[in-house]
Tab-separated table of C-alpha atoms in Angstrom:
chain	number	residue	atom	x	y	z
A	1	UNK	CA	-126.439	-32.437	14.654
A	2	UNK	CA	-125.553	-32.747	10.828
A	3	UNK	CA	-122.605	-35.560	9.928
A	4	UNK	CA	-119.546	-34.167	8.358
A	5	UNK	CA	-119.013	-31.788	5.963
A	6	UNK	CA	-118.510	-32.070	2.242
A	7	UNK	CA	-115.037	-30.418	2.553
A	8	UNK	CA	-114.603	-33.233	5.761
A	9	UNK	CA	-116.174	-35.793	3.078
A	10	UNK	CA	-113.647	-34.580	0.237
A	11	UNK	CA	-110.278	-34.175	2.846
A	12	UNK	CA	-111.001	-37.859	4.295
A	13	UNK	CA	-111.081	-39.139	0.677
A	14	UNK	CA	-108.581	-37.359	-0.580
A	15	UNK	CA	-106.111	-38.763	2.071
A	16	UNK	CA	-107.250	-41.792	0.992
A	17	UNK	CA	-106.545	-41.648	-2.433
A	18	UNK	CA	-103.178	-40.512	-1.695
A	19	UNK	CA	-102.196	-42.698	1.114
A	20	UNK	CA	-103.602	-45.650	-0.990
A	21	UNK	CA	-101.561	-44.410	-3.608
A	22	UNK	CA	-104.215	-44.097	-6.319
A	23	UNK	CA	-103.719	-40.766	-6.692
A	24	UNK	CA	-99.754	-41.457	-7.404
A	25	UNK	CA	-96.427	-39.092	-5.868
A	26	UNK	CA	-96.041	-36.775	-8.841
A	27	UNK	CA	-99.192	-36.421	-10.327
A	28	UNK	CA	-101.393	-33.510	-11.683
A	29	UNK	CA	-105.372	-33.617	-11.205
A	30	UNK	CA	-107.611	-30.697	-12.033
A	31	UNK	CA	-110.523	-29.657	-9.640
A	32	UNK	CA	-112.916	-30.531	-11.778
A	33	UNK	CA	-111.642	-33.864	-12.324
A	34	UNK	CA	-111.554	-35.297	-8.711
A	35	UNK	CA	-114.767	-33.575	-8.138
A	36	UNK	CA	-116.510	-35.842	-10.130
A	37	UNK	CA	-114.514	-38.676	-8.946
A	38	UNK	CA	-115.577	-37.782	-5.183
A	39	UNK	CA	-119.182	-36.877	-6.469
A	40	UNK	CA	-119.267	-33.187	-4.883
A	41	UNK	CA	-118.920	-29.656	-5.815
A	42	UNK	CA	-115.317	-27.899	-7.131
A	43	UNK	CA	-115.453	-25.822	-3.891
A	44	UNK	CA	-115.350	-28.598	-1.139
A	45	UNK	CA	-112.548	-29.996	-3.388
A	46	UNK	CA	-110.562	-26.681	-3.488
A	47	UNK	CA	-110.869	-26.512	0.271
A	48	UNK	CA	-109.570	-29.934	1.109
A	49	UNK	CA	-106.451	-28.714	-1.269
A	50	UNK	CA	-105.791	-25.873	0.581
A	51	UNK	CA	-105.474	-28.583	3.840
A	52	UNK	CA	-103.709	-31.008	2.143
A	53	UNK	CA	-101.087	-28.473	1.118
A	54	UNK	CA	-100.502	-26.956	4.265
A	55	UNK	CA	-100.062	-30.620	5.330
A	56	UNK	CA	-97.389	-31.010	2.758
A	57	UNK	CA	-99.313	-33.273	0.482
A	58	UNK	CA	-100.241	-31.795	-2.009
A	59	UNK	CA	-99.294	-28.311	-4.180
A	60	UNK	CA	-102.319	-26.253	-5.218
A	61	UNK	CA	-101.639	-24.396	-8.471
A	62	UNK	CA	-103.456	-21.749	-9.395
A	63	UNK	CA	-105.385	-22.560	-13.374
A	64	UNK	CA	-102.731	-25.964	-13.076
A	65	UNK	CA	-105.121	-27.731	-10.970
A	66	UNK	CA	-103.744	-29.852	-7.953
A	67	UNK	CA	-100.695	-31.989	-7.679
A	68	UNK	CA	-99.301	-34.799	-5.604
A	69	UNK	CA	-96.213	-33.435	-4.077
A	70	UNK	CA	-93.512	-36.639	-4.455
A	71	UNK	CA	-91.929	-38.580	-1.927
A	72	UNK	CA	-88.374	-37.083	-1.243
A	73	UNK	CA	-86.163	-39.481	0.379
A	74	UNK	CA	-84.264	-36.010	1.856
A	75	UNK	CA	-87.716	-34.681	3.167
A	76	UNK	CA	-87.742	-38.808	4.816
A	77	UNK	CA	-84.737	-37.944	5.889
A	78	UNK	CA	-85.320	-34.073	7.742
A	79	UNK	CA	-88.806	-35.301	9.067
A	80	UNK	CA	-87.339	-38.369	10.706
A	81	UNK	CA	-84.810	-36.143	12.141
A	82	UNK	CA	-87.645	-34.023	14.441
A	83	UNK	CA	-89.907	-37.142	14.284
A	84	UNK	CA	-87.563	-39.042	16.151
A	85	UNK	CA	-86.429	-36.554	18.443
A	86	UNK	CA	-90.086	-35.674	19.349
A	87	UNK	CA	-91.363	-39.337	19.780
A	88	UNK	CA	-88.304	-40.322	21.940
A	89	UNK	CA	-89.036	-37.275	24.165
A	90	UNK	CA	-92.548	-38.467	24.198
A	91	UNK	CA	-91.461	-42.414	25.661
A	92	UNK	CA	-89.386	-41.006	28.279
A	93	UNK	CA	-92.574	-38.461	29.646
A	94	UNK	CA	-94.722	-41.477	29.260
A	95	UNK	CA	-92.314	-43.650	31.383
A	96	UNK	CA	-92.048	-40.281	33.570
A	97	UNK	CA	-95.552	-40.197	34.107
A	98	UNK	CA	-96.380	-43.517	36.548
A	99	UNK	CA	-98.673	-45.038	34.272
A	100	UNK	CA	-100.467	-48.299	35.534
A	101	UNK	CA	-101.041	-51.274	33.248
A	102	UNK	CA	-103.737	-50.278	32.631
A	103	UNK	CA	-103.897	-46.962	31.470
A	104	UNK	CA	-100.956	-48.813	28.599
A	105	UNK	CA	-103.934	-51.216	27.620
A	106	UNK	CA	-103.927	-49.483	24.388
A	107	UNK	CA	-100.420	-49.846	23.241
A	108	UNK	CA	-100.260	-53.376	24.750
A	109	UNK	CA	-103.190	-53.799	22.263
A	110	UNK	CA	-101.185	-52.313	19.325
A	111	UNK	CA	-98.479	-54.564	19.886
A	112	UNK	CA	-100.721	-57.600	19.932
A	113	UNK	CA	-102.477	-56.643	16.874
A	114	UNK	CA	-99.048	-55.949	15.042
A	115	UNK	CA	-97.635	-59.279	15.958
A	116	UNK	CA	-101.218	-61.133	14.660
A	117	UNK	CA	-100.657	-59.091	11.924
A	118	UNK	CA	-97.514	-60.618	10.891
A	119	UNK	CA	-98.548	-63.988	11.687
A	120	UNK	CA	-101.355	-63.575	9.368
A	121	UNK	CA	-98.768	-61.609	6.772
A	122	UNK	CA	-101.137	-59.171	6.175
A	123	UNK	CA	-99.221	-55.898	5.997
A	124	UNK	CA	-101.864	-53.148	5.835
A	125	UNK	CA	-102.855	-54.876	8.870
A	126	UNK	CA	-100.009	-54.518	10.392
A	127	UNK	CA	-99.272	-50.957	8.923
A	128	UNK	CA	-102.083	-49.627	11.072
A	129	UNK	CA	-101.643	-51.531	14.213
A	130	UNK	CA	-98.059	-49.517	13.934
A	131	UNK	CA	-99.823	-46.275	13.456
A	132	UNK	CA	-101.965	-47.118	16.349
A	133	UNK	CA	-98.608	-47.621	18.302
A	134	UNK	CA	-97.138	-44.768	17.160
A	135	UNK	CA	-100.025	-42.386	18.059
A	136	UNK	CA	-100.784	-43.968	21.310
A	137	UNK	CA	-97.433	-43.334	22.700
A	138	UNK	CA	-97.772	-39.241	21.571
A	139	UNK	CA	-100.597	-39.524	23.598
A	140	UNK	CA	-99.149	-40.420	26.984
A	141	UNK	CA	-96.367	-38.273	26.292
A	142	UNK	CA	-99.086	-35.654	27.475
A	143	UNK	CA	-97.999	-32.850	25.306
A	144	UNK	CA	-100.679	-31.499	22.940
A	145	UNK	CA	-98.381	-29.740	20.822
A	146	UNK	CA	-95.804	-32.144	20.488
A	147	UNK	CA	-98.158	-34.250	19.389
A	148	UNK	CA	-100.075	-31.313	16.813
A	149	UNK	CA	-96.174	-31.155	15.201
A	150	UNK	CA	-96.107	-34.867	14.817
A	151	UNK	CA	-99.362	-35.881	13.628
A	152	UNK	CA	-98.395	-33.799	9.966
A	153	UNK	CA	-95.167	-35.400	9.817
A	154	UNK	CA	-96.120	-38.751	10.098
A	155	UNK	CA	-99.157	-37.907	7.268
A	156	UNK	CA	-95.889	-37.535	4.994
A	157	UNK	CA	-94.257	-41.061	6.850
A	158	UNK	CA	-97.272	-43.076	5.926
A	159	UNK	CA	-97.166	-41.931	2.540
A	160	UNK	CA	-93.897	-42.902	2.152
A	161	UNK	CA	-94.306	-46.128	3.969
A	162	UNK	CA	-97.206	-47.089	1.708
A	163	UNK	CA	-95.441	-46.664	-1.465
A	164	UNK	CA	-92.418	-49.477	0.009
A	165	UNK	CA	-94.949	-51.366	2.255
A	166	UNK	CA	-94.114	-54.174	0.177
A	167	UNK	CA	-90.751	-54.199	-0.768
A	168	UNK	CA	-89.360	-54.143	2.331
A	169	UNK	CA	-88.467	-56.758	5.021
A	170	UNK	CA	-90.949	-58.501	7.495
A	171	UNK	CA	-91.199	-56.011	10.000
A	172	UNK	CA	-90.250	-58.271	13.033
A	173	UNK	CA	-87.437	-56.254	14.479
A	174	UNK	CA	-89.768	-52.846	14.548
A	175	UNK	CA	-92.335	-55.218	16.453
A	176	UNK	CA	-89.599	-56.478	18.809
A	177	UNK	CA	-88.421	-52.206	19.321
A	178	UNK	CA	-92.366	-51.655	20.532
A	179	UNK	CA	-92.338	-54.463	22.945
A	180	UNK	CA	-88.975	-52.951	23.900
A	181	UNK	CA	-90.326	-49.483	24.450
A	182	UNK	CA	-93.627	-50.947	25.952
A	183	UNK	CA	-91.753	-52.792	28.969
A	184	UNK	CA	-89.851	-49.394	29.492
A	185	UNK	CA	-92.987	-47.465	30.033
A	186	UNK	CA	-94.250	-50.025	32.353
A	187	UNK	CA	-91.325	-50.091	34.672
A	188	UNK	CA	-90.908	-46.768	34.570
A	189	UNK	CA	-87.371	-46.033	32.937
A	190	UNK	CA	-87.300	-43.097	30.841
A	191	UNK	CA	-83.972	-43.407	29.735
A	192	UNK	CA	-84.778	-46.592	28.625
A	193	UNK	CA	-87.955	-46.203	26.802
A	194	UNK	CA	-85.918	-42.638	24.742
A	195	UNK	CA	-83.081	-44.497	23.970
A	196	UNK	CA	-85.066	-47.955	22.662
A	197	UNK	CA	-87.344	-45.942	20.397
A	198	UNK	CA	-84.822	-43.534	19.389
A	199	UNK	CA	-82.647	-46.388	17.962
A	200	UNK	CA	-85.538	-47.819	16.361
A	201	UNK	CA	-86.492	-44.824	14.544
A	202	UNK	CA	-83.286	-44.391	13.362
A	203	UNK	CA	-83.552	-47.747	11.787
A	204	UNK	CA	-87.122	-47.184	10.195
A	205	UNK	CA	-85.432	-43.937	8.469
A	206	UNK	CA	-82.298	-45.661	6.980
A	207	UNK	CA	-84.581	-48.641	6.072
A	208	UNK	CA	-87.132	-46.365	4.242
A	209	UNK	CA	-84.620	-44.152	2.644
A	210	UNK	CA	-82.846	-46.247	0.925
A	211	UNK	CA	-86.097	-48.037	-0.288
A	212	UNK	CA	-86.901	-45.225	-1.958
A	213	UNK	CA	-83.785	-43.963	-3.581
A	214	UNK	CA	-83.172	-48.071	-4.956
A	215	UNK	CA	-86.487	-48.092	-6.581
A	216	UNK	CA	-86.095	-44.189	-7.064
A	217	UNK	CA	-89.491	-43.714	-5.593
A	218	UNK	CA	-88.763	-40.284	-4.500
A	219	UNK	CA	-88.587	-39.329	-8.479
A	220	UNK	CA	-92.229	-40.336	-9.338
C-alpha cells in the first residue's frame, strides 16, 4: 500500500500552519505561494482548500487565492452553543453505557497527562492532553454522528484556543471539571457527568470569548 496522498500531505500541513498560527486569522495566500512552501503541486493545494473551507477554515476565492477565515468571537460563541449541548449529551450516554475502569483507561490517561502538563507549565502539552479528553469522551458517547458534527467544530475551537493559549489563566479549574466528569462516568451518573461538563463548557466559552474580543483577536 502507498502512504498518504499529496492532497493528505498538503491538508495535514495546512492544519498545521493554521492551528500553529503561522498562517495568521485574516490572511490572504495564493496557490502558488503555499505550494512552494509545502513543496508540491498547485492541485493537491487547491484540494486541501476546498476541505479546509468546508471545514470553516479557510475561504477559497476564485483568481484571489486562499484566505484564513478569522476568529469570530460570535462564531465562539454559536459553536459552543451545539458544542456543549452535544458533548454533555455525549457524558451522560457514556455514564449510561456501564463502562468498566477499564474501558475509561484512556480518559483517565488524558487527565493524568493534563495535570503533568501543568506541573511542567508546558501548555501545548497540556492543550493536547485536553483534546485527547475531549475526543475520548465523543467516543464513548457511542454516536458516530454526534461525534462527525463535533469533530469540525472543535477544528474552529482549537484555532481559537491557540491564538489565547497564552494569555489566559492556568487551566486548573478545566482540569479539576475532567476529573469531575471522569468520576461521573465511572459511577455511572448521567445526570451528573451532563451537568459537570455542561457547566464547564460554559465556562471555557465565556473565558475564550472575552479573550478574544479584549485583545480583539476576532478582528485579525
Amino acid at each position: 500500500m502507498g502512504g498518504p496522498s499529496h492532497v493528505d500531505r498538503a491538508l495535514s500541513a495546512l492544519r498545521q500552519l493554521i492551528f500553529s498560527g503561522e498562517l495568521l486569522p485574516g490572511s490572504d495566500h495564493l496557490e502558488t505561494e503555499l505550494a512552494t512552501r509545502l513543496n508540491v503541486s498547485r492541485t493537491p493545494i487547491r484540494e486541501a482548500a476546498l476541505q479546509l473551507q468546508a471545514q470553516g477554515l479557510v475561504e477559497v476565492r476564485p483568481r484571489r487565492g486562499i484566505r484564513v477565515v478569522p476568529v469570530s468571537a460570535q462564531d465562539m460563541r454559536d459553536i459552543y452553543d451545539i458544542l456543549t449541548e452535544l458533548e454533555s449529551l455525549a457524558a451522560a450516554r457514556a455514564a449510561q453505557a456501564r463502562y468498566s475502569k477499564q474501558d475509561l483507561t484512556t480518559l483517565a490517561t488524558a487527565i493524568r497527562d493534563m495535570d503533568d502538563a501543568l506541573t511542567a507549565s508546558d501548555l501545548p502539552a497540556w492543550a493536547k492532553a485536553d483534546d485527547q479528553f475531549h475526543h475520548e469522551l465523543v467516543r464513548l458517547g457511542r454516536n458516530a454522528r454526534l461525534g462527525q458534527i463535533v469533530s469540525v467544530m472543535r477544528d474552529q475551537v482549537r484555532r481559537a484556543r491557540a491564538a489565547t493559549l497564552f494569555m489566559r489563566p492556568k487551566p486548573t479549574q478545566s482540569n479539576t471539571a475532567h476529573r469531575d466528569v471522569y468520576q461521573a462516568i465511572a459511577e455511572r451518573d448521567p445526570v451528573r457527568a451532563h451537568d459537570v461538563h455542561h457547566a464547564h463548557r460554559r465556562q471555557a466559552c465565556e473565558t475564550l470569548v472575552e479573550l478574544l474580543e479584549t485583545h480583539r483577536l476576532h478582528g485579525l
